[in-house]
CSV table of C-alpha atoms and ligand atoms in Angstrom, one decimal:
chain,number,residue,atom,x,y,z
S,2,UNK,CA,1.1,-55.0,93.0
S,3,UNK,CA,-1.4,-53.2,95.1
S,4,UNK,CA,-0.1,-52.7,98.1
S,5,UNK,CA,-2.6,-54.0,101.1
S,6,UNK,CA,-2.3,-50.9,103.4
S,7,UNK,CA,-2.5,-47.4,102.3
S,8,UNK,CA,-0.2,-44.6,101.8
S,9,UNK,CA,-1.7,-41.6,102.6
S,10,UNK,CA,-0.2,-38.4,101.3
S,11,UNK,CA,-0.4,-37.0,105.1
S,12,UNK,CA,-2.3,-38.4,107.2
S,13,UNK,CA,-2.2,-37.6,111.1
S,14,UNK,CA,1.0,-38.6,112.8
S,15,UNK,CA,0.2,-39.3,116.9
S,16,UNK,CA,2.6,-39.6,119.6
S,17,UNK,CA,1.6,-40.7,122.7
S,18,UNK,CA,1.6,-37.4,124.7
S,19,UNK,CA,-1.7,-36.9,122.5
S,20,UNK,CA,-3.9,-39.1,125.4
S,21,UNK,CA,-2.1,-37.6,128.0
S,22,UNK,CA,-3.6,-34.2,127.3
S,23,UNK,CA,-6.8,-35.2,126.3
S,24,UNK,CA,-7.3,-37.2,129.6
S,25,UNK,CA,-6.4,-34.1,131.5
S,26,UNK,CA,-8.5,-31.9,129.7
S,27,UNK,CA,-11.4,-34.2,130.3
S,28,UNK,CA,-10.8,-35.0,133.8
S,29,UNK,CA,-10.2,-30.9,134.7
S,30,UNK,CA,-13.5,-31.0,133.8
S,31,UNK,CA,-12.5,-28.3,130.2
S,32,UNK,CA,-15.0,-30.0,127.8
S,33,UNK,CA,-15.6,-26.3,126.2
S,34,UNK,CA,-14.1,-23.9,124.1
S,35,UNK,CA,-12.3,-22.1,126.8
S,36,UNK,CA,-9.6,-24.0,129.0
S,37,UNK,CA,-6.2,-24.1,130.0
S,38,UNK,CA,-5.1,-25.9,126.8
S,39,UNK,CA,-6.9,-23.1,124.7
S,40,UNK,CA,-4.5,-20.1,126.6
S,41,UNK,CA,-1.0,-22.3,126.6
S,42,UNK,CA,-1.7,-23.4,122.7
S,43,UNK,CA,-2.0,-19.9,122.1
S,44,UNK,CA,1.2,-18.9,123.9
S,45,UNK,CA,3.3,-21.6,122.3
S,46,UNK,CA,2.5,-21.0,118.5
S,47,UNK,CA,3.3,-17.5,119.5
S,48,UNK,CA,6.7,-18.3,120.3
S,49,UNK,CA,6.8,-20.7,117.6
S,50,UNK,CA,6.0,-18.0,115.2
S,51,UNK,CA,7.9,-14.6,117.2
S,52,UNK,CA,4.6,-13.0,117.7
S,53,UNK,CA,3.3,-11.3,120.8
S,54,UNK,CA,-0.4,-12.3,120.8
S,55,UNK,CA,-2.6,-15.1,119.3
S,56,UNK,CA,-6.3,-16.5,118.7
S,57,UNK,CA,-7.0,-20.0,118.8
S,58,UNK,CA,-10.0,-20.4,116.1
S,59,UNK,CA,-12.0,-23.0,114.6
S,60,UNK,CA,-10.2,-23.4,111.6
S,61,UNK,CA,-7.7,-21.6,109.4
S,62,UNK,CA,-10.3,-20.7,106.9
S,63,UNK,CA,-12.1,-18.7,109.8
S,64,UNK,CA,-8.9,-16.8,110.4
S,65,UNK,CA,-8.4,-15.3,107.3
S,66,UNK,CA,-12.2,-14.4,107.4
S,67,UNK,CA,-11.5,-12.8,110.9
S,68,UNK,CA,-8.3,-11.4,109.8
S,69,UNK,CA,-9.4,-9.6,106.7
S,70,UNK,CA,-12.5,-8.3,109.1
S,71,UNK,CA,-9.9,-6.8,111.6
S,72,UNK,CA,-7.7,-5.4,108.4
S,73,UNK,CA,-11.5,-3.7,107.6
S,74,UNK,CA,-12.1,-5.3,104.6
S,75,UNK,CA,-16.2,-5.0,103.5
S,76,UNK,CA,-18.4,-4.3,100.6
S,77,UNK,CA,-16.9,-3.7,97.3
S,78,UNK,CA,-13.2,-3.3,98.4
S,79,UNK,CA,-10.7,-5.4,96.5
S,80,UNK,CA,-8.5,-8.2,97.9
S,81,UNK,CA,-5.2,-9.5,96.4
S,82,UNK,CA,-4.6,-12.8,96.7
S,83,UNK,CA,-1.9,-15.5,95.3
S,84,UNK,CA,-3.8,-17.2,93.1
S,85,UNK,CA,-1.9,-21.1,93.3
S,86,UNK,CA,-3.5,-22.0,96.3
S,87,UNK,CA,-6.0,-24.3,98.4
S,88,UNK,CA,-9.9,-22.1,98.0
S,89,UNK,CA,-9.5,-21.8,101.8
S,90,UNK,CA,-7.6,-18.8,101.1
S,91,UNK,CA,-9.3,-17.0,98.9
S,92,UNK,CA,-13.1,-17.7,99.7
S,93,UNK,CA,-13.5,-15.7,102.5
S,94,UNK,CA,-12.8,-12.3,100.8
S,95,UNK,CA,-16.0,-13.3,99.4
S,96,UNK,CA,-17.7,-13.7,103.0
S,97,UNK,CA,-17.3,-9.7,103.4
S,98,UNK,CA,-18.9,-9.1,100.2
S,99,UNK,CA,-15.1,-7.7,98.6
S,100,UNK,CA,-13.5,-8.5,94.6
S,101,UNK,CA,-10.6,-10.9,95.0
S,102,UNK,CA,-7.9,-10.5,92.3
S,103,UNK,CA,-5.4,-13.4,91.6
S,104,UNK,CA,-1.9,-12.9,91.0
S,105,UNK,CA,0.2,-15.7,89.7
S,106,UNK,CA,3.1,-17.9,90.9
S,107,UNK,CA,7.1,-17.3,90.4
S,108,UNK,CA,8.5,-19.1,87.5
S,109,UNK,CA,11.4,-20.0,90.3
S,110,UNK,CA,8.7,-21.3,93.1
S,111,UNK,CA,5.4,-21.7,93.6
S,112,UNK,CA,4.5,-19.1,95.9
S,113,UNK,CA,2.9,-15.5,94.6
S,114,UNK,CA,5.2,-13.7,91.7
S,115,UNK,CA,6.2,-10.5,93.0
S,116,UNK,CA,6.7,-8.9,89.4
S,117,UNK,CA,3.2,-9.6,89.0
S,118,UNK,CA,2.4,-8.1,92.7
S,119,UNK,CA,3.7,-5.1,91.6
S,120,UNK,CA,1.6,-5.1,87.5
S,121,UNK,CA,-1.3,-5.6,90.0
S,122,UNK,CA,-0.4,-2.7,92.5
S,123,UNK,CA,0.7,-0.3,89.7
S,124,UNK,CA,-2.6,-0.7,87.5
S,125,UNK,CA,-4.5,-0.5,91.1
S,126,UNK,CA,-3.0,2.9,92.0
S,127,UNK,CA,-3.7,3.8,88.4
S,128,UNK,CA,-7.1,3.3,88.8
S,129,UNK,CA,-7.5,5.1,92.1
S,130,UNK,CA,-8.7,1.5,94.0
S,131,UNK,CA,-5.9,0.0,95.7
S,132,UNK,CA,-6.7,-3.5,97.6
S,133,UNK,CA,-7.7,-3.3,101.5
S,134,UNK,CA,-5.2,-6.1,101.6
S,135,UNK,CA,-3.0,-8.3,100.2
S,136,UNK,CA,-3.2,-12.5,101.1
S,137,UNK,CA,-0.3,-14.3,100.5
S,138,UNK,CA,0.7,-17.9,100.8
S,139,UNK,CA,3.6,-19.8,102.0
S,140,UNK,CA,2.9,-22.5,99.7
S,141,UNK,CA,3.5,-26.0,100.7
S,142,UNK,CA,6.0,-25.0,103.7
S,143,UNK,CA,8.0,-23.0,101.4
S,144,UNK,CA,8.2,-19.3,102.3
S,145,UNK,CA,7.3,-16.7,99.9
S,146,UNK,CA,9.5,-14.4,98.7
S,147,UNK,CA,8.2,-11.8,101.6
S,148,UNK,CA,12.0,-9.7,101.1
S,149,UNK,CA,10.2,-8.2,97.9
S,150,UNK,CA,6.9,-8.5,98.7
S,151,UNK,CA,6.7,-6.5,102.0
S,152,UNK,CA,8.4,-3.8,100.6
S,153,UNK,CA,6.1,-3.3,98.1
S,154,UNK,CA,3.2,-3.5,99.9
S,155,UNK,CA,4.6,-0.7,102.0
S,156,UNK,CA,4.9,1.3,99.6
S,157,UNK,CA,1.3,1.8,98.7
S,158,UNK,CA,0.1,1.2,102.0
S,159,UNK,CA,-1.5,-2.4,101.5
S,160,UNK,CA,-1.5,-4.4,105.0
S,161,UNK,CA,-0.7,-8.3,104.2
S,162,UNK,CA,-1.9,-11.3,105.8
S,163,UNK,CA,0.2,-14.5,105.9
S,164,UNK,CA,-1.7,-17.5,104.9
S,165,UNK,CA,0.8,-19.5,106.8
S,166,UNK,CA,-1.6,-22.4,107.1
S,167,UNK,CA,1.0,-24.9,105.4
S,168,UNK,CA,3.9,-23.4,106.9
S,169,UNK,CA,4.2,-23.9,110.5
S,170,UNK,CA,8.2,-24.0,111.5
S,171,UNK,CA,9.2,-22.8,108.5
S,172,UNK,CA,11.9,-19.9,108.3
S,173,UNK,CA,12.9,-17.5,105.7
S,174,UNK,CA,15.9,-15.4,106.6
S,175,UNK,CA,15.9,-16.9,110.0
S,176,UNK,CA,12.4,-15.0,110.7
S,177,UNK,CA,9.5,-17.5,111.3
S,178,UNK,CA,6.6,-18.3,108.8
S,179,UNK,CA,3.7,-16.4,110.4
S,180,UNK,CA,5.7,-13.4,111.3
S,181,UNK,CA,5.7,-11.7,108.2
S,182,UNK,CA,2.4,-9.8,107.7
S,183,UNK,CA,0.1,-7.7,110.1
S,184,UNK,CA,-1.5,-10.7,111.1
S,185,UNK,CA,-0.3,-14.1,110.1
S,186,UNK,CA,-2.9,-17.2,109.8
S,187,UNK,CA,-2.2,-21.1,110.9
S,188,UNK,CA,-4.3,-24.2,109.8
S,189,UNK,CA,-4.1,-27.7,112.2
S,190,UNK,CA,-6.0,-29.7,110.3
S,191,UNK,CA,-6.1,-33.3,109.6
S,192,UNK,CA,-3.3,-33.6,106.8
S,193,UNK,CA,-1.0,-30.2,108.1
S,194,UNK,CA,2.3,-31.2,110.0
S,195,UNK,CA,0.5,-30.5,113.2
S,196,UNK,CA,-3.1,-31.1,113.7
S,197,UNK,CA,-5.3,-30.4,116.6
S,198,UNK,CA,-8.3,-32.2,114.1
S,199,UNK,CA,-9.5,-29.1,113.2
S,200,UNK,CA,-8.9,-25.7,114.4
S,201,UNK,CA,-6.3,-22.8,112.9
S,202,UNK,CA,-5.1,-19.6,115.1
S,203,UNK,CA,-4.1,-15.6,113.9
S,204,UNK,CA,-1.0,-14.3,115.3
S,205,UNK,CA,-0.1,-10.2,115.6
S,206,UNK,CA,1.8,-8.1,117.1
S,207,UNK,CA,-0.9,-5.9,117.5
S,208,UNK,CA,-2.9,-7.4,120.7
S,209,UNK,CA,-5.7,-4.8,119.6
S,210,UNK,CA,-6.5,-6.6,116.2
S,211,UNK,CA,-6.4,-9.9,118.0
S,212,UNK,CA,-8.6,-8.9,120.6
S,213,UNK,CA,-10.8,-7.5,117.9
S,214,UNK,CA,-10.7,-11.7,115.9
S,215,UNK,CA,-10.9,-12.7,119.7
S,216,UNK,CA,-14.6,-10.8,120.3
S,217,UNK,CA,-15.8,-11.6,116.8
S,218,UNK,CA,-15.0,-15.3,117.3
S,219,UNK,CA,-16.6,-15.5,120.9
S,220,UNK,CA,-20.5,-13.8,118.7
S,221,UNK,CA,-19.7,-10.4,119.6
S,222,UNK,CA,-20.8,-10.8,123.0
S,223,UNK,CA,-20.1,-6.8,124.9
S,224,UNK,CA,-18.9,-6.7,128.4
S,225,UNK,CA,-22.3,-6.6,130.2
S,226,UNK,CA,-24.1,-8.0,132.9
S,227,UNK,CA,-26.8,-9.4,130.3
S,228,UNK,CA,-26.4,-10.8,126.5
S,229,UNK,CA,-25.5,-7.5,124.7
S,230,UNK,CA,-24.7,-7.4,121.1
S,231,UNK,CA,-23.9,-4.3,119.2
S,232,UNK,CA,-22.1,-6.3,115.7
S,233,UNK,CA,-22.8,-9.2,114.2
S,234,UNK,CA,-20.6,-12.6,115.5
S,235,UNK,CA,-19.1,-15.8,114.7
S,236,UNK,CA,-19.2,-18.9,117.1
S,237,UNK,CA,-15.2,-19.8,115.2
S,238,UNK,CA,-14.1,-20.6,119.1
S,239,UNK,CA,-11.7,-24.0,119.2
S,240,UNK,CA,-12.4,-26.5,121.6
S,241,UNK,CA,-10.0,-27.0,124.8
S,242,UNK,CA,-9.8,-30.6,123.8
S,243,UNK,CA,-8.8,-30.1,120.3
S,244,UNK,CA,-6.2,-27.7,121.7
S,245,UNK,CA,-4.8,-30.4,124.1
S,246,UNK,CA,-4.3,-32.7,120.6
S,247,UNK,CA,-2.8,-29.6,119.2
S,248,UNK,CA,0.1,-29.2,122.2
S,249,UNK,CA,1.3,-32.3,122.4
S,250,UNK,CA,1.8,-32.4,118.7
S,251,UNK,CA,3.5,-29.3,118.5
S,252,UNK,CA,5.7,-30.3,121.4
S,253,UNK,CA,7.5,-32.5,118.5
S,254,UNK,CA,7.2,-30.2,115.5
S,255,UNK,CA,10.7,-30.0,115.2
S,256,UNK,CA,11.2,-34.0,114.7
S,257,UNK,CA,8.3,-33.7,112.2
S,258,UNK,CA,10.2,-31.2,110.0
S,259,UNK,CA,13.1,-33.4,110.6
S,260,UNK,CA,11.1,-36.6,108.9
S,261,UNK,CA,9.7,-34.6,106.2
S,262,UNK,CA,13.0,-33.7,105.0
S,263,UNK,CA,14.7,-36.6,104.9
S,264,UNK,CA,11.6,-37.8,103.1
S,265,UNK,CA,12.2,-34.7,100.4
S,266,UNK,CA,15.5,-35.6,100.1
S,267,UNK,CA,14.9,-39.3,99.4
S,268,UNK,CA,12.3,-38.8,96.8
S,269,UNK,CA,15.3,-36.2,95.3
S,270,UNK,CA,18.2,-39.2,95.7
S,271,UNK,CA,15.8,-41.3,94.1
S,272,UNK,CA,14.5,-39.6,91.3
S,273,UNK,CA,18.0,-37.8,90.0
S,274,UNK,CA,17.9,-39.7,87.1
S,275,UNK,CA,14.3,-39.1,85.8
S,276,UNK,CA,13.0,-36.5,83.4
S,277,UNK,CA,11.5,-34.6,87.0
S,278,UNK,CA,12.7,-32.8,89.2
S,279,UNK,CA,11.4,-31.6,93.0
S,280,UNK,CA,10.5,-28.3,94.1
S,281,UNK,CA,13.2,-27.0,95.9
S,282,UNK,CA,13.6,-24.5,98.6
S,283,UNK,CA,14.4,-21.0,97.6
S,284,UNK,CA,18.0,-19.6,98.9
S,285,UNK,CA,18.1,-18.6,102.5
S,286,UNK,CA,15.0,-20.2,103.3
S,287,UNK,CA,13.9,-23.4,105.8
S,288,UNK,CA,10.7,-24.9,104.5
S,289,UNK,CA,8.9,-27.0,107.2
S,290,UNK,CA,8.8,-29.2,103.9
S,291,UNK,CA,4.8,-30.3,104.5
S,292,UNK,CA,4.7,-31.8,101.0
S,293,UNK,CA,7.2,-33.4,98.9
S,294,UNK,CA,6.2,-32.1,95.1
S,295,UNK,CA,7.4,-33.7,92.4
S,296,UNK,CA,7.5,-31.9,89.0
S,297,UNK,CA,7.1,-33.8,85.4
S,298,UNK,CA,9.9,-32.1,82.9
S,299,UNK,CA,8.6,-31.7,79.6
S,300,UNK,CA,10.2,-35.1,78.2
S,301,UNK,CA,8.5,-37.5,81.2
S,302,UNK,CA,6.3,-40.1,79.7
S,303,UNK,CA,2.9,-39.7,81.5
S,304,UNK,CA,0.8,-37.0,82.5
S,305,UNK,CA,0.8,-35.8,85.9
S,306,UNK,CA,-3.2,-36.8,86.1
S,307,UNK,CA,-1.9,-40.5,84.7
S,308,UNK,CA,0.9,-41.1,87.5
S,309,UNK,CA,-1.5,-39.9,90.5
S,310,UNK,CA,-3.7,-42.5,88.9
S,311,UNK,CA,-1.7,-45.3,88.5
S,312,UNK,CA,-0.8,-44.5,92.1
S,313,UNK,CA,-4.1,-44.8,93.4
S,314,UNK,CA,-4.9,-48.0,91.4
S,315,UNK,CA,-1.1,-49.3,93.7
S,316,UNK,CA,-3.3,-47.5,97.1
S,317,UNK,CA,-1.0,-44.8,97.4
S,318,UNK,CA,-2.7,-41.3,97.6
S,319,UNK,CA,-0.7,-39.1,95.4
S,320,UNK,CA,-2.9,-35.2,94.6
S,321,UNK,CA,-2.0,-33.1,92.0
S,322,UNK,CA,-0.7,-29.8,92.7
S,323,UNK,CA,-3.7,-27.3,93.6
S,324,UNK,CA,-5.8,-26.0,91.1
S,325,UNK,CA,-5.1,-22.3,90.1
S,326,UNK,CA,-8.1,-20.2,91.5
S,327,UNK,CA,-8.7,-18.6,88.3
S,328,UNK,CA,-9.2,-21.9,86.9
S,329,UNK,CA,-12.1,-22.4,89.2
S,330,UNK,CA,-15.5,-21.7,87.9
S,331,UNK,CA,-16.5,-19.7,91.1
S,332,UNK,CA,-13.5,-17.8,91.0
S,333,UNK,CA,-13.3,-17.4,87.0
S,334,UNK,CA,-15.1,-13.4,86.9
S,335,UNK,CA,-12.0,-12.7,89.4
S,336,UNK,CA,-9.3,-10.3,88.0
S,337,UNK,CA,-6.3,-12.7,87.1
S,338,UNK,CA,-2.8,-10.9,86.5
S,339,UNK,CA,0.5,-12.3,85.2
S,340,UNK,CA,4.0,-10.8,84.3
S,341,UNK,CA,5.4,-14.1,82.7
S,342,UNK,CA,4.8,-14.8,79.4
S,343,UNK,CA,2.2,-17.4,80.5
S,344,UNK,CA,0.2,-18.5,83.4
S,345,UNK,CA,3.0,-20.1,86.0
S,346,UNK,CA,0.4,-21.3,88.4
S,347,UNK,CA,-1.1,-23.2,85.2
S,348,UNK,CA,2.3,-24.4,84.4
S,349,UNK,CA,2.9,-25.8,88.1
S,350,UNK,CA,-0.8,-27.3,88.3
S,351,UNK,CA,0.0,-29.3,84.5
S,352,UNK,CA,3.5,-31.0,86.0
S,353,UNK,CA,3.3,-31.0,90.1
S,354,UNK,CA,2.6,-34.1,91.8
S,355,UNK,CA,2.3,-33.7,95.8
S,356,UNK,CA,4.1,-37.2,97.0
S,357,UNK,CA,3.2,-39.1,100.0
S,358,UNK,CA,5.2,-37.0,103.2
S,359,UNK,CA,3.4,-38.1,106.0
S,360,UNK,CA,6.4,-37.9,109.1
S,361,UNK,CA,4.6,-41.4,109.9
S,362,UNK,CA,5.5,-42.9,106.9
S,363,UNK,CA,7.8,-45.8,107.1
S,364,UNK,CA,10.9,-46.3,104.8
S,365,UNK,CA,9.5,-48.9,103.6
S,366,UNK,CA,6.4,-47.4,102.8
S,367,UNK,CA,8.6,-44.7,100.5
S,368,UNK,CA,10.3,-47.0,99.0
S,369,UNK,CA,7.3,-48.7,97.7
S,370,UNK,CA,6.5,-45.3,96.4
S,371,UNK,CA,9.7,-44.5,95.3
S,372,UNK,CA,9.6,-47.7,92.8
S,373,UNK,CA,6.3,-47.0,91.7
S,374,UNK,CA,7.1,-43.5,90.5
S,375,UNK,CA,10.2,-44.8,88.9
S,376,UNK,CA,8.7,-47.6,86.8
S,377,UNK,CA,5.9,-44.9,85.9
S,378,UNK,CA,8.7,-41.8,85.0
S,379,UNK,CA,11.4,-43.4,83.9
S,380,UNK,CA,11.8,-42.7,80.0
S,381,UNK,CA,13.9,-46.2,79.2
G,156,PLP,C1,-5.5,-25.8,104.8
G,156,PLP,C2,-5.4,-24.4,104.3
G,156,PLP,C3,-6.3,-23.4,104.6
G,156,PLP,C4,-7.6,-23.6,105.4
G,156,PLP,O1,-7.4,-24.2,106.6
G,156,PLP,P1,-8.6,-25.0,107.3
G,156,PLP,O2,-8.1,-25.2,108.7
G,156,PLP,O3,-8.7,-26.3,106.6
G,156,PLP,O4,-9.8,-24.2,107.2
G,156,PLP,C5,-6.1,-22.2,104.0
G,156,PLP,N1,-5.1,-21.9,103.2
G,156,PLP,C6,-4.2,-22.9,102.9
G,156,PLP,C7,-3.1,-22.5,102.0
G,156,PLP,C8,-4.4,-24.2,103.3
G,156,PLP,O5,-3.5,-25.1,103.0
């Protein structure tokens, strides 16, 4: 039976500090993209994330375009990039005019497969044109392997950027998610685990790069008594209202991460019996567990494409697992390179089903899924 209210697969989840902040924003008069909200948003996710300084920006996507301009990436120089991921990630290498190559996914997780990192690095320094940088993806809240990854980018100099825009809260080796590159990237909008309902923020250590994002997001406009521009600017500034929104949600992040894994470990009770299985944290890691994914073993009796639809035709939103970048035609003249046998990130994109994980969603509401998904998996 088709249920009469939607499940969304992670929809915004208020609490009521939300008005609070807004009302103050409004009445101090901080309609604008400067505020108090903007400076103490900033200083919290920098806590959140152990870094020293922070941008506030428009929207994730503009801080990996802002990031990869302060790591000097430009005309003709290549960019590595994990190539299971949403396009926000990899299409603004292309805004700089620079080659993206893909690299595929971990046959033990979804996130960027270091044996292929280091194919890609090897045939690069072979070649005499090593990337400018290296984006990598914490992939639905679950870190990526960064205790091999940094280390090899070290070793041929490559600076990395953390697309940590699904992975807010989320630890690996007790360091946080956002930490683990020169300048690590955060997305708040609508459907992450903290939204501000639109906006993203860079993180650094270096308060000289974020300065840098800082001037380039604010048009390049030079300290002068007069409008002087010597570089060409972005208007990427977030709003002081959108950062209120943003606070008061991230003043509950850690119930949030709470909810969502209680709902990954319900979908896991509930499915033990099924020919699937979820994707699972990686040892010594904390996912902020954004999305539940659910992946079909060979033996399951529908598609991945036929269970997402039978789930919309119940109205519950159910996505399949992004689309490799290589697949995409924009991205297809990209250089794609694997060190498995066969293309993981195709593998993960043919059997992953992201589940409904809002931390609003009801018990009730999963359990609605939860039988769905059962009647559609179960083999007898
Ligand atoms: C959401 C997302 C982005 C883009 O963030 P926006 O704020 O939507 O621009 C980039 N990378 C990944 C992995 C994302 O999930």
């Amino acid at each position: 039976m088709r249920l009469a209210k939607r499940v969304f697969l992670s929809p915004p989840h208020c609490t009521t500090l939300e008005m609070d902040y807004v009302r103050d924003a409004i009445e101090s008069n901080w309609i604008a993209p400067a505020g108090p909200h903007l400076r103490q948003f900033e200083e919290e996710i920098c806590a959140c994330a152990g870094m020293s300084s922070a941008c506030a920006l428009s929207s994730g996507t503009a801080g990996v375009h802002l990031a990869l301009k302060a790591l000097g990436v430009g005309r003709g120089d290549l960019v590595f990039c994990s190539d299971l991921t949403f396009a926000g990630s990899v299409n603004p290498v292309f805004y700089e005019g620079a080659q993206a190559v893909l690299i595929d996914s971990a046959p033990y997780s979804c996130n960027l497969d270091p044996s292929a990192l280091a194919l890609a690095l090897e045939d690069a320094a072979s070649r005499r044109k090593l990337p400018k940088a290296l984006i990598a993806v914490d992939l639905y809240g679950h870190p990526a392997d960064w205790n091999t990854i940094l280390p090899l980018c070290q070793s041929y100099n490559v600076p990395v950027i953390e697309d940590a825009a699904e992975a807010l809260g989320a630890f690996a080796g007790g360091k946080a998610c956002g930490s683990f590159g020169a300048i690590g990237v955060f997305s708040f909008n609508g459907n992450k685990i903290i939204t501000s309902s639109g906006g993203g923020m860079v993180v650094s250590n270096d308060a000289a790069l974020i300065k840098k994002i800082n001037f380039w997001a604010n048009q390049s406009k030079e300290n002068a008594p007069y409008y002087l521009h010597n570089e060409i600017g972005y208007n990427y500034r977030m709003s002081n209202i959108c950062a209120a929104i943003g606070r008061a949600q991230l003043a509950s992040l850690d119930t949030r991460i709470a909810r969502r894994k209680q709902i990954f470990e319900a979908y896991k009770a509930a499915f033990a019996d099924l020919p699937v299985r979820m994707l699972e944290p990686v040892a010594h890691t904390a996912p902020n567990h954004w999305l539940s994914v659910m992946l079909l073993e060979s033996d399951a009796p529908r598609t991945a494409a036929q269970v997402v639809q039978s789930l919309e035709a119940d109205n519950i939103e159910a996505r399949r697992a992004w689309n490799p970048m290589h697949c995409q035609p924009v991205f297809a003249h990209c250089g794609y390179i694997c060190a498995q046998e066969r293309s993981m990130s195709e593998d993960f994109f043919a059997h992953g089903i992201c589940l409904p994980s809002g931390s609003g969603m009801t018990d009730g509401e999963q359990n609605e899924v939860i039988s769905r998904v059962r009647a559609l998996c179960a083999t007898k």
